[in-house]
Short mmCIF file of C-alpha atoms in Angstrom, two decimals:
data_model
loop_
_atom_site.label_atom_id
_atom_site.label_comp_id
_atom_site.label_asym_id
_atom_site.label_seq_id
_atom_site.Cartn_x
_atom_site.Cartn_y
_atom_site.Cartn_z
CA MET C 1 88.36 81.99 69.21
CA THR C 2 90.79 83.51 72.25
CA GLU C 3 89.93 79.75 73.66
CA GLN C 4 92.43 78.29 71.98
CA TYR C 5 95.48 80.59 72.86
CA PHE C 6 94.59 80.08 76.52
CA LYS C 7 95.51 76.68 76.36
CA LYS C 8 98.97 76.84 76.53
CA PHE C 9 98.82 78.99 79.74
CA ARG C 10 95.94 77.43 81.26
CA ARG C 11 98.46 73.61 81.16
CA GLY C 12 100.45 75.57 84.10
CA ILE C 13 97.99 75.95 86.49
CA ILE C 14 98.57 73.58 89.36
CA GLY C 15 95.43 72.11 89.72
CA HIS C 16 93.34 72.09 86.98
CA ASN C 17 92.95 68.74 86.20
CA LEU C 18 92.48 67.49 90.07
CA GLN C 19 89.72 65.77 91.06
CA ILE C 20 87.94 66.05 94.31
CA PRO C 21 86.14 64.44 97.08
CA THR C 22 82.24 65.13 97.49
CA PRO C 23 79.70 63.04 99.46
CA GLU C 24 79.25 61.52 95.69
CA GLY C 25 82.49 60.98 94.51
CA PRO C 26 84.80 62.47 93.30
CA LYS C 27 84.26 64.92 90.42
CA PRO C 28 86.63 67.41 88.48
CA MET C 29 87.75 70.36 90.23
CA ILE C 30 86.08 73.56 88.32
CA TYR C 31 87.72 76.80 89.71
CA ALA C 32 85.47 79.64 89.26
CA ASP C 33 86.09 81.92 92.12
CA TRP C 34 88.98 83.74 90.48
CA THR C 35 88.02 87.12 91.92
CA ALA C 36 88.57 85.77 95.26
CA SER C 37 92.01 84.45 94.47
CA GLY C 38 93.77 83.71 92.07
CA ARG C 39 95.84 79.83 91.19
CA ASN C 40 99.56 79.59 91.81
CA TYR C 41 100.71 78.61 88.40
CA ALA C 42 103.48 75.92 87.99
CA PRO C 43 106.24 78.02 85.87
CA ILE C 44 106.78 80.85 88.67
CA GLU C 45 106.79 78.43 91.65
CA GLU C 46 109.45 76.25 89.13
CA ARG C 47 111.56 79.03 89.00
CA ILE C 48 111.56 81.22 92.84
CA GLN C 49 111.60 77.07 93.94
CA LYS C 50 115.37 76.91 91.34
CA GLU C 51 116.64 80.15 90.61
CA ILE C 52 115.64 82.07 93.47
CA MET C 53 115.58 79.84 96.81
CA PRO C 54 119.05 79.12 96.49
CA LEU C 55 120.32 82.68 96.21
CA VAL C 56 117.91 83.01 98.96
CA ALA C 57 119.36 85.55 102.02
CA ASN C 58 118.29 88.87 104.10
CA THR C 59 117.58 91.90 101.98
CA HIS C 60 119.63 95.11 103.74
CA THR C 61 123.34 93.93 102.17
CA GLU C 62 125.75 94.10 99.15
CA THR C 63 128.42 92.83 99.82
CA SER C 64 127.86 89.69 100.38
CA THR C 65 126.72 87.49 97.18
CA THR C 66 123.31 85.91 98.57
CA GLY C 67 122.17 89.12 100.01
CA MET C 68 123.25 91.13 96.55
CA ALA C 69 121.28 88.96 94.71
CA MET C 70 117.79 88.81 96.95
CA THR C 71 118.97 92.77 97.92
CA HIS C 72 119.19 93.24 94.03
CA ALA C 73 116.20 91.03 92.97
CA TYR C 74 113.56 93.04 95.03
CA HIS C 75 114.45 96.48 93.67
CA GLN C 76 114.24 95.18 90.34
CA ALA C 77 111.27 93.77 91.39
CA GLN C 78 109.62 96.87 92.85
CA LYS C 79 111.10 98.42 89.41
CA LEU C 80 108.65 96.57 86.78
CA ILE C 81 105.48 96.80 89.16
CA LYS C 82 106.14 100.16 89.43
CA GLN C 83 106.11 99.93 85.18
CA HIS C 84 103.37 97.89 84.85
CA VAL C 85 101.56 101.24 86.38
CA ASN C 86 103.18 103.82 84.35
CA ALA C 87 104.37 104.92 87.76
CA ALA C 88 106.12 108.80 87.17
CA GLU C 89 109.63 109.16 89.09
CA ASP C 90 108.24 111.10 91.61
CA ASP C 91 106.01 107.93 92.96
CA LEU C 92 107.17 105.59 95.14
CA ILE C 93 106.49 101.88 95.50
CA ILE C 94 105.23 99.56 98.96
CA THR C 95 105.78 95.76 98.38
CA ALA C 96 104.08 94.74 101.68
CA THR C 97 101.50 91.90 103.72
CA SER C 98 98.55 90.23 101.18
CA GLY C 99 96.98 92.48 99.84
CA MET C 100 94.87 96.04 99.49
CA THR C 101 92.90 95.96 102.28
CA ARG C 102 96.11 96.34 104.82
CA LEU C 103 97.80 98.38 102.11
CA ILE C 104 95.28 101.14 101.92
CA ASN C 105 95.03 101.64 106.04
CA LYS C 106 99.08 102.56 105.85
CA LEU C 107 97.98 104.81 103.42
CA GLN C 108 95.58 106.50 105.99
CA ARG C 109 97.72 106.29 108.56
CA ILE C 110 100.51 107.76 106.19
CA LEU C 111 98.74 110.67 105.61
CA GLY C 112 98.44 111.40 109.49
CA ILE C 113 94.32 111.08 109.52
CA ARG C 114 94.26 107.63 111.83
CA MET C 115 94.28 107.28 114.84
CA HIS C 116 94.01 104.86 117.65
CA GLU C 117 90.24 104.27 118.99
CA HIS C 118 90.98 105.12 122.68
CA GLN C 119 93.46 107.96 121.90
CA CYS C 120 92.45 110.63 123.22
CA ILE C 121 93.28 114.23 121.28
CA GLN C 122 91.26 117.14 120.48
CA LEU C 123 89.74 116.27 116.57
CA PRO C 124 90.19 119.47 113.99
CA PRO C 125 87.15 121.18 113.43
CA GLU C 126 84.92 120.22 110.98
CA ASN C 127 85.98 122.28 108.17
CA GLU C 128 89.53 121.43 108.78
CA ARG C 129 89.02 117.71 108.45
CA PRO C 130 90.00 116.16 105.12
CA VAL C 131 86.82 114.08 102.87
CA ILE C 132 86.42 111.56 100.65
CA PHE C 133 84.11 110.62 98.43
CA ILE C 134 84.00 106.66 97.63
CA THR C 135 81.12 105.09 94.83
CA HIS C 136 78.11 103.18 95.89
CA MET C 137 80.26 99.96 94.57
CA GLU C 138 83.37 99.77 97.30
CA HIS C 139 84.51 96.57 98.29
CA HIS C 140 84.77 97.38 102.80
CA SER C 141 88.31 97.77 102.41
CA ASN C 142 87.35 100.71 100.74
CA GLN C 143 85.09 102.06 102.56
CA THR C 144 84.64 100.95 106.69
CA SER C 145 88.67 101.64 106.43
CA TRP C 146 87.53 105.39 105.49
CA LEU C 147 84.78 105.41 108.46
CA GLU C 148 87.57 104.97 111.04
CA THR C 149 89.93 107.80 110.21
CA LEU C 150 88.78 111.28 110.84
CA ALA C 151 87.42 112.40 107.59
CA THR C 152 84.51 112.88 106.68
CA VAL C 153 82.96 110.38 104.28
CA GLU C 154 80.53 111.02 100.77
CA ILE C 155 78.91 108.58 98.99
CA ILE C 156 78.96 109.73 95.31
CA GLU C 157 75.30 108.68 94.29
CA ALA C 158 74.19 105.63 92.14
CA LEU C 159 72.67 106.58 88.80
CA PRO C 160 68.97 105.28 88.23
CA ASN C 161 70.90 102.43 86.59
CA GLY C 162 73.15 101.33 88.41
CA LEU C 163 76.52 103.47 87.28
CA VAL C 164 77.98 105.70 89.35
CA ASN C 165 76.95 109.30 88.68
CA VAL C 166 79.73 110.90 87.97
CA ASP C 167 77.66 114.61 88.18
CA HIS C 168 77.62 114.47 91.79
CA LEU C 169 80.30 114.47 91.95
CA ASP C 170 80.13 117.78 91.65
CA VAL C 171 78.17 118.34 93.73
CA LEU C 172 79.90 117.04 96.73
CA LEU C 173 83.35 119.10 95.01
CA GLU C 174 80.78 122.25 95.73
CA LYS C 175 79.14 121.61 99.14
CA TYR C 176 82.93 120.76 100.13
CA GLN C 177 85.32 123.73 98.45
CA ASN C 178 86.22 124.66 101.23
CA ARG C 179 87.72 122.05 102.55
CA THR C 180 92.23 121.34 102.79
CA THR C 181 92.52 118.49 101.83
CA LYS C 182 90.00 116.16 99.30
CA ILE C 183 90.31 112.60 98.05
CA ALA C 184 87.94 110.67 95.95
CA SER C 185 88.80 106.93 96.94
CA VAL C 186 87.31 104.24 94.10
CA THR C 187 87.49 101.12 93.16
CA ALA C 188 88.31 100.62 89.12
CA CYS C 189 85.72 97.79 89.13
CA SER C 190 82.94 95.95 90.92
CA ASN C 191 84.01 92.75 92.55
CA VAL C 192 80.38 91.64 92.41
CA THR C 193 79.58 92.85 89.03
CA GLY C 194 82.90 93.44 87.35
CA ILE C 195 81.49 96.86 86.07
CA ILE C 196 83.93 99.47 85.39
CA THR C 197 83.73 102.58 87.17
CA PRO C 198 84.52 106.04 85.24
CA TYR C 199 87.84 106.41 87.52
CA HIS C 200 89.71 109.14 85.14
CA GLN C 201 87.27 110.99 84.38
CA ILE C 202 86.01 110.66 88.44
CA ALA C 203 90.31 112.41 88.72
CA GLN C 204 90.14 115.00 86.56
CA LYS C 205 87.27 116.50 88.38
CA MET C 206 89.39 115.77 92.25
CA HIS C 207 92.38 117.43 90.05
CA ARG C 208 90.35 120.67 88.47
CA ALA C 209 89.43 121.33 92.45
CA GLY C 210 92.59 120.79 93.60
CA GLY C 211 92.66 116.91 95.17
CA TYR C 212 92.99 113.60 94.88
CA CYS C 213 92.23 110.61 93.68
CA PHE C 214 93.19 107.14 95.01
CA VAL C 215 91.67 103.26 92.91
CA ASP C 216 90.92 100.46 94.28
CA PHE C 217 92.33 97.80 91.47
CA ALA C 218 92.12 95.05 93.33
CA CYS C 219 89.13 93.33 91.15
CA SER C 220 90.05 94.09 87.75
CA ALA C 221 94.51 94.31 87.75
CA PRO C 222 94.43 90.52 86.25
CA TYR C 223 92.65 91.69 83.75
CA VAL C 224 93.35 95.79 82.24
CA HIS C 225 95.61 97.65 82.30
CA ILE C 226 97.04 100.32 85.38
CA ASP C 227 98.19 103.08 83.85
CA MET C 228 98.88 106.28 86.34
CA HIS C 229 99.77 109.16 84.54
CA PRO C 230 97.86 108.28 80.83
CA ALA C 231 98.91 110.34 77.87
CA VAL C 232 96.72 113.35 77.70
CA GLU C 233 95.01 112.50 74.81
CA LYS C 234 93.43 108.97 75.89
CA TYR C 235 91.90 110.91 78.35
CA GLY C 236 92.17 114.83 78.72
CA ALA C 237 93.88 116.42 81.33
CA GLY C 238 94.05 115.64 84.65
CA ALA C 239 93.12 112.16 84.52
CA TYR C 240 96.15 111.27 86.31
CA LEU C 241 96.12 108.75 89.71
CA ASP C 242 97.74 109.91 92.30
CA ALA C 243 97.79 106.82 94.33
CA VAL C 244 96.38 102.83 93.14
CA ILE C 245 96.25 99.74 95.10
CA PHE C 246 95.94 96.07 94.37
CA SER C 247 96.62 92.63 95.44
CA PRO C 248 98.81 90.24 93.28
CA HIS C 249 97.41 87.08 95.29
CA LYS C 250 93.96 88.25 92.91
CA PHE C 251 96.20 87.59 89.69
CA LEU C 252 97.15 83.80 87.95
CA GLY C 253 100.43 83.14 89.46
CA GLY C 254 99.48 85.49 92.62
CA PRO C 255 99.34 83.41 95.27
CA GLY C 256 101.11 83.82 97.47
CA SER C 257 102.45 87.37 96.48
CA ALA C 258 103.05 90.72 97.69
CA GLY C 259 99.94 93.26 97.73
CA VAL C 260 100.73 96.53 96.52
CA LEU C 261 100.50 100.09 96.77
CA VAL C 262 102.12 103.05 93.69
CA PHE C 263 101.56 106.69 95.80
CA ASN C 264 102.72 110.14 94.81
CA GLN C 265 105.89 111.22 97.20
CA LYS C 266 103.52 114.66 97.62
CA LEU C 267 100.43 113.15 99.97
CA TYR C 268 103.99 111.87 101.81
CA LYS C 269 104.09 114.33 104.38
CA LYS C 270 105.75 112.54 107.59
CA HIS C 271 108.83 112.26 109.33
CA ILE C 272 108.35 109.32 111.76
CA PRO C 273 108.30 105.95 109.35
CA ASP C 274 104.98 103.74 110.34
CA ASN C 275 107.04 101.29 111.28
CA PRO C 276 110.25 102.49 112.74
CA GLY C 277 112.50 99.35 112.38
CA GLY C 278 116.01 97.37 110.84
CA GLY C 279 116.59 99.67 107.51
CA THR C 280 114.80 102.93 108.39
CA VAL C 281 117.83 104.86 110.45
CA ASP C 282 120.81 105.80 109.58
CA TRP C 283 121.52 106.25 113.16
CA THR C 284 120.97 105.59 116.23
CA ASN C 285 123.40 106.17 119.84
CA PRO C 286 122.67 105.06 123.47
CA TRP C 287 121.43 108.29 124.68
CA GLY C 288 118.00 108.42 123.12
CA LYS C 289 118.62 110.10 119.68
CA HIS C 290 118.48 109.14 116.04
CA LYS C 291 118.18 109.59 112.04
CA TYR C 292 115.32 108.33 110.29
CA VAL C 293 116.78 107.86 106.28
CA GLU C 294 115.91 110.05 103.43
CA ASP C 295 114.84 107.31 101.11
CA ILE C 296 110.46 107.16 101.65
CA GLU C 297 111.10 103.85 100.51
CA ALA C 298 113.25 102.45 102.32
CA ARG C 299 112.33 104.31 105.57
CA GLU C 300 108.76 103.17 104.89
CA ASP C 301 110.21 99.59 104.37
CA GLY C 302 111.32 98.36 107.84
CA GLY C 303 112.82 95.17 108.58
CA THR C 304 113.11 92.84 106.60
CA PRO C 305 110.54 93.82 103.33
CA ALA C 306 108.87 90.47 101.67
CA PHE C 307 110.96 90.30 99.48
CA LEU C 308 110.35 87.04 98.23
CA GLN C 309 106.61 88.09 97.95
CA THR C 310 107.56 90.99 95.98
CA ILE C 311 109.50 89.05 93.77
CA LYS C 312 106.45 86.34 92.86
CA THR C 313 104.78 89.55 92.28
CA ALA C 314 106.51 90.78 89.34
CA LEU C 315 106.13 87.33 88.02
CA CYS C 316 102.69 87.31 87.77
CA ILE C 317 102.40 90.91 86.22
CA HIS C 318 105.39 89.79 83.93
CA LEU C 319 102.73 86.28 82.71
CA LYS C 320 99.66 89.12 83.12
CA GLU C 321 102.04 91.07 80.78
CA GLU C 322 102.57 87.95 78.53
CA MET C 323 99.37 86.86 78.20
CA GLY C 324 98.20 89.94 76.68
CA VAL C 325 95.50 92.55 78.10
CA GLU C 326 93.63 92.98 75.39
CA ASN C 327 93.92 89.47 74.47
CA ILE C 328 93.07 88.51 78.31
CA LEU C 329 89.48 91.18 77.37
CA LYS C 330 88.56 89.61 74.80
CA ARG C 331 88.40 86.33 76.43
CA GLU C 332 86.91 87.26 79.63
CA HIS C 333 83.96 89.40 77.48
CA GLU C 334 84.10 86.17 75.37
CA LEU C 335 82.98 83.96 79.11
CA VAL C 336 80.28 86.74 79.87
CA ASP C 337 78.57 85.78 76.34
CA ILE C 338 78.72 82.63 77.10
CA LEU C 339 77.73 82.47 80.82
CA TRP C 340 74.55 84.79 79.95
CA GLU C 341 73.11 83.48 77.24
CA HIS C 342 72.41 80.53 79.19
CA LEU C 343 71.78 82.27 82.26
CA GLN C 344 69.31 84.33 80.97
CA ASP C 345 66.94 81.95 79.53
CA ILE C 346 66.65 80.25 83.56
CA PRO C 347 63.39 81.41 84.91
CA ASN C 348 64.82 81.58 88.39
CA VAL C 349 68.17 82.55 88.63
CA HIS C 350 68.72 86.41 88.75
CA ILE C 351 71.64 87.91 87.46
CA LEU C 352 72.69 90.98 89.37
CA ALA C 353 72.86 94.49 87.57
CA PRO C 354 71.31 92.12 84.30
CA GLN C 355 71.34 95.57 82.46
CA HIS C 356 75.01 96.07 82.70
CA ARG C 357 76.15 93.34 80.21
CA ASP C 358 80.33 95.25 78.96
CA ARG C 359 81.54 94.08 82.51
CA LEU C 360 84.60 91.19 83.27
CA ALA C 361 83.00 87.82 83.93
CA ILE C 362 82.11 88.19 87.02
CA PHE C 363 78.19 86.64 87.84
CA SER C 364 76.70 87.43 90.84
CA PHE C 365 73.15 86.42 91.10
CA TYR C 366 70.46 84.26 93.33
CA ILE C 367 68.47 81.92 92.81
CA GLU C 368 64.78 82.22 94.56
CA ASP C 369 63.69 81.01 97.86
CA LEU C 370 67.55 79.43 97.57
CA HIS C 371 69.84 80.47 100.55
CA TYR C 372 73.22 81.41 98.93
CA ASN C 373 75.37 79.33 101.06
CA LEU C 374 73.11 76.40 100.48
CA GLY C 375 74.05 77.36 96.54
CA VAL C 376 77.17 77.36 96.63
CA LYS C 377 77.34 73.97 98.79
CA LEU C 378 75.49 72.61 96.38
CA LEU C 379 77.18 73.59 93.41
CA ASN C 380 80.56 72.15 95.19
CA ASP C 381 79.06 68.67 96.24
CA LYS C 382 76.64 68.14 93.20
CA PHE C 383 79.06 69.14 90.40
CA GLY C 384 82.43 69.80 91.50
CA ILE C 385 82.33 73.76 91.14
CA GLN C 386 84.18 76.08 92.97
CA CYS C 387 81.91 79.60 94.36
CA ARG C 388 81.19 81.99 96.74
CA GLY C 389 78.00 82.91 98.82
CA GLY C 390 77.15 85.69 100.96
CA CYS C 391 77.34 90.20 99.78
CA SER C 392 81.33 90.13 98.59
CA CYS C 393 82.88 91.91 101.60
CA ALA C 394 80.41 94.59 99.69
CA GLY C 395 77.14 95.34 101.58
CA THR C 396 76.42 98.79 100.85
CA TYR C 397 77.08 98.18 96.69
CA GLY C 398 73.79 94.80 97.60
CA HIS C 399 71.64 97.35 99.14
CA TYR C 400 71.86 98.91 95.41
CA LEU C 401 71.91 95.79 94.17
CA LEU C 402 68.38 94.43 95.57
CA ASN C 403 66.99 97.22 96.49
CA VAL C 404 67.57 97.51 99.93
CA SER C 405 65.06 99.98 101.39
CA PRO C 406 66.23 101.86 104.71
CA ASP C 407 62.93 100.39 107.16
CA GLN C 408 64.31 96.57 106.10
CA SER C 409 68.02 97.24 106.48
CA ARG C 410 67.28 98.41 110.45
CA GLU C 411 65.01 95.12 110.43
CA ILE C 412 68.24 93.15 109.14
CA THR C 413 70.88 94.32 110.76
CA ASP C 414 68.50 94.24 113.84
CA MET C 415 68.19 90.61 113.71
CA ILE C 416 72.30 90.60 113.10
CA ASP C 417 72.93 92.23 116.32
CA GLN C 418 70.92 89.19 117.99
CA GLY C 419 73.06 86.95 116.78
CA ASP C 420 69.80 85.95 113.84
CA TYR C 421 71.85 86.19 110.44
CA SER C 422 68.49 84.80 108.43
CA THR C 423 67.46 87.01 106.61
CA LYS C 424 71.36 88.96 106.02
CA PRO C 425 71.26 89.10 101.99
CA GLY C 426 73.77 87.78 100.37
CA TRP C 427 73.87 85.87 96.42
CA ILE C 428 75.66 83.16 94.93
CA ARG C 429 78.83 84.11 93.05
CA VAL C 430 80.93 82.76 89.77
CA SER C 431 83.80 84.53 88.62
CA LEU C 432 85.94 83.07 85.37
CA HIS C 433 89.43 83.55 83.89
CA PRO C 434 90.37 83.37 80.08
CA THR C 435 92.40 79.78 80.99
CA MET C 436 89.12 78.56 81.13
CA THR C 437 87.84 76.70 78.54
CA ASN C 438 84.00 77.15 76.32
CA GLN C 439 83.30 73.69 77.69
CA GLU C 440 83.46 74.40 81.76
CA VAL C 441 81.68 78.01 81.00
CA ALA C 442 78.89 76.15 80.09
CA PHE C 443 79.25 73.29 83.07
CA ILE C 444 78.58 76.02 84.83
CA ALA C 445 75.37 77.25 83.31
CA LYS C 446 74.35 73.60 82.43
CA SER C 447 75.02 73.21 86.77
CA ILE C 448 73.46 76.05 87.78
CA ALA C 449 70.52 75.63 85.78
CA THR C 450 70.33 71.69 87.04
CA LEU C 451 70.45 73.55 91.15
CA ALA C 452 67.52 75.66 90.40
CA GLN C 453 65.49 72.96 88.72
CA ASN C 454 65.99 70.53 91.61
CA PHE C 455 67.48 72.21 94.91
CA GLU C 456 64.30 72.14 97.03
CA GLN C 457 64.52 68.13 96.62
CA TRP C 458 68.64 68.26 96.80
CA ILE C 459 68.26 70.60 100.25
CA ALA C 460 66.30 68.41 103.03
CA SER C 461 69.90 65.60 102.46
CA TYR C 462 71.35 69.03 104.51
CA ASP C 463 70.65 70.34 108.06
CA PHE C 464 71.74 74.23 108.05
CA ASN C 465 70.68 76.35 110.49
CA PRO C 466 69.74 80.66 108.73
CA LYS C 467 69.75 81.84 111.68
CA TYR C 468 73.55 81.00 112.25
CA ASN C 469 74.55 80.87 109.10
CA GLN C 470 75.59 76.82 109.63
CA LEU C 471 75.61 74.18 106.97
CA THR C 472 76.24 70.70 107.81
CA SER C 473 76.76 68.60 104.54
CA PRO C 474 74.93 64.75 104.54
CA ASN C 475 78.05 62.99 104.37
CA ARG C 476 80.62 64.92 106.67
CA VAL C 477 82.88 62.22 106.62
CA VAL C 478 84.20 63.99 102.93
CA GLU C 479 84.87 66.91 104.72
CA THR C 480 86.70 65.81 108.35
CA LYS C 481 89.33 63.40 106.11
CA ILE C 482 89.85 67.05 103.79
CA LYS C 483 90.84 67.85 107.22
CA MET C 484 92.43 65.71 108.64
CA GLN C 485 94.82 65.97 105.94
CA ILE C 486 95.33 69.25 106.06
CA GLU C 487 96.30 68.99 109.72
CA HIS C 488 98.75 65.50 109.09
CA ILE C 489 100.66 67.76 105.78
CA LEU C 490 101.47 70.56 108.59
CA THR C 491 102.75 68.32 111.42
CA THR C 492 104.25 65.57 109.16
CA ASN C 493 108.18 65.73 110.25
CA PHE C 494 110.23 66.95 107.75
CA ILE C 495 113.41 64.59 108.25
CA ASP C 496 112.12 61.46 107.00
CA ASN C 497 111.58 62.51 103.27
CA ILE C 498 114.71 63.97 102.70
CA PRO C 499 117.54 62.04 100.21
CA GLU C 500 120.83 61.47 101.70
CA LYS C 501 122.40 63.37 99.16
CA GLN C 502 121.18 66.87 97.34
CA PRO C 503 121.98 66.98 93.93
CA SER C 504 124.59 70.28 94.08
CA ARG C 505 123.34 73.64 92.31
CA ARG C 506 124.63 76.65 90.34
CA ALA C 507 121.71 78.40 90.52
CA ASN C 508 121.46 77.45 86.35
CA ALA C 509 124.65 80.03 86.33
CA ALA C 510 128.48 78.94 85.11
CA PRO C 511 130.73 79.96 87.84
CA GLY C 512 130.55 83.84 89.00
CA LYS C 513 127.59 84.87 87.42
CA VAL C 514 125.46 83.70 89.84
CA ALA C 515 126.32 87.22 90.86
CA SER C 516 125.24 88.98 88.69
CA LYS C 517 122.69 91.42 88.69
CA ASP C 518 121.94 91.13 84.97
CA PHE C 519 121.02 86.79 86.16
CA VAL C 520 118.77 88.51 88.33
CA ILE C 521 117.07 90.63 85.81
CA GLU C 522 117.35 87.39 82.65
CA ARG C 523 115.73 85.72 85.64
CA LEU C 524 113.14 88.25 86.95
CA GLY C 525 112.17 88.33 83.22
CA LYS C 526 112.10 85.47 81.44
CA SER C 527 109.05 84.27 79.75
#
């Protein structure tokens, strides 16, 4: 049983034994929103605070002790991240922002297919524009961003069972065979249902047609192997990935980390960086001349980089590797079995994509006659369960999952355009993590069953306006108190809390060792 194996990792989660205030008094907090964001991990925070932060300085120098240490730590962290995704020598890495959304937009700008909405340029003929193939399961970040480019966007059809119809990609490739640039940009896993897509198979088809394959690992990166260049004997020839993108804030230990984009150098055809600035030029002069650096990774890393965030990314990836992907996936499947066995017997609870049990531990469901946001609020107030309601930023997939017809969709969107959200579809999403206990998962299932049975009498005390999707709790004092505490945290002076004399530190190293590159590498990779 892998539950016991993960207990030692569970102990390091900040807030795993937290009591939260609710309208019914303090309750143990049960975090079931891992697909949205992970949780901070005390050993990572402690290592950064005690062993990295004493050496903090800006990067872009090798001459001062602190500058050298941070520059090396930053580049070493990026090296470890590239190793984790099995990047090749000609693959480039960009670590920036907080996650996938801004990086997919950056990649589109690097490709030269984004333009400002008010920019007046002559568009190329349609047959010269790129074509982008996406699945029906995409997060909005991997759909709407492409819709704002010069490209034609096509959705690969779904099979009757709801999975990706890979054969339809052949039809689309035939249709667009004369397009110079063909890209499949697909999710590795649905953030709604936890279903894995056949992205390596899609990559093979794209490469045979002279195209590229980009994969969004935002949902599944904390749990699966990411292999940009798999062995031929595993999938066959051409299964490599041209770009991968993910959001490490979804990892255990990940909040506060940097987003990751790794892509092949052949995609880069620019001379001007996306963000010109410090660190991107070899020289400038007073007469308007300048020369950008040849190193592409440096050229696309203008200004002070997200070095602390990137170091944290490397550390939470190291934690993932320490837990072991095989152990993680085994535990994920155990959690799926536990929750599924309970939920499938509740008559008015409907799991989305119920025919697919082979998934990561992500459950989206709806309860008949209960608005999803009201359901989420009741799970919080009555049971302390932290989950999420809405369309999970996957409205297109929602059409497939809920069988929304074109006419129904038009009626819904017309009402939304008028400011009325009362008919906007959605669901309650519960997402689990290997560090959760069987008891916690059983409690979540029991709580959902209790909610499904009793919500009609509970909602009487809530003021909910579905038109504006506004919800007021019966006891607003609790929410007001929490908000006031947050405001106090953000505005309290620091000086009164600083000890008169701080202990002298040597960053846990002997004199001289603190400046050693080997020391930095050791601390990044220490278990």
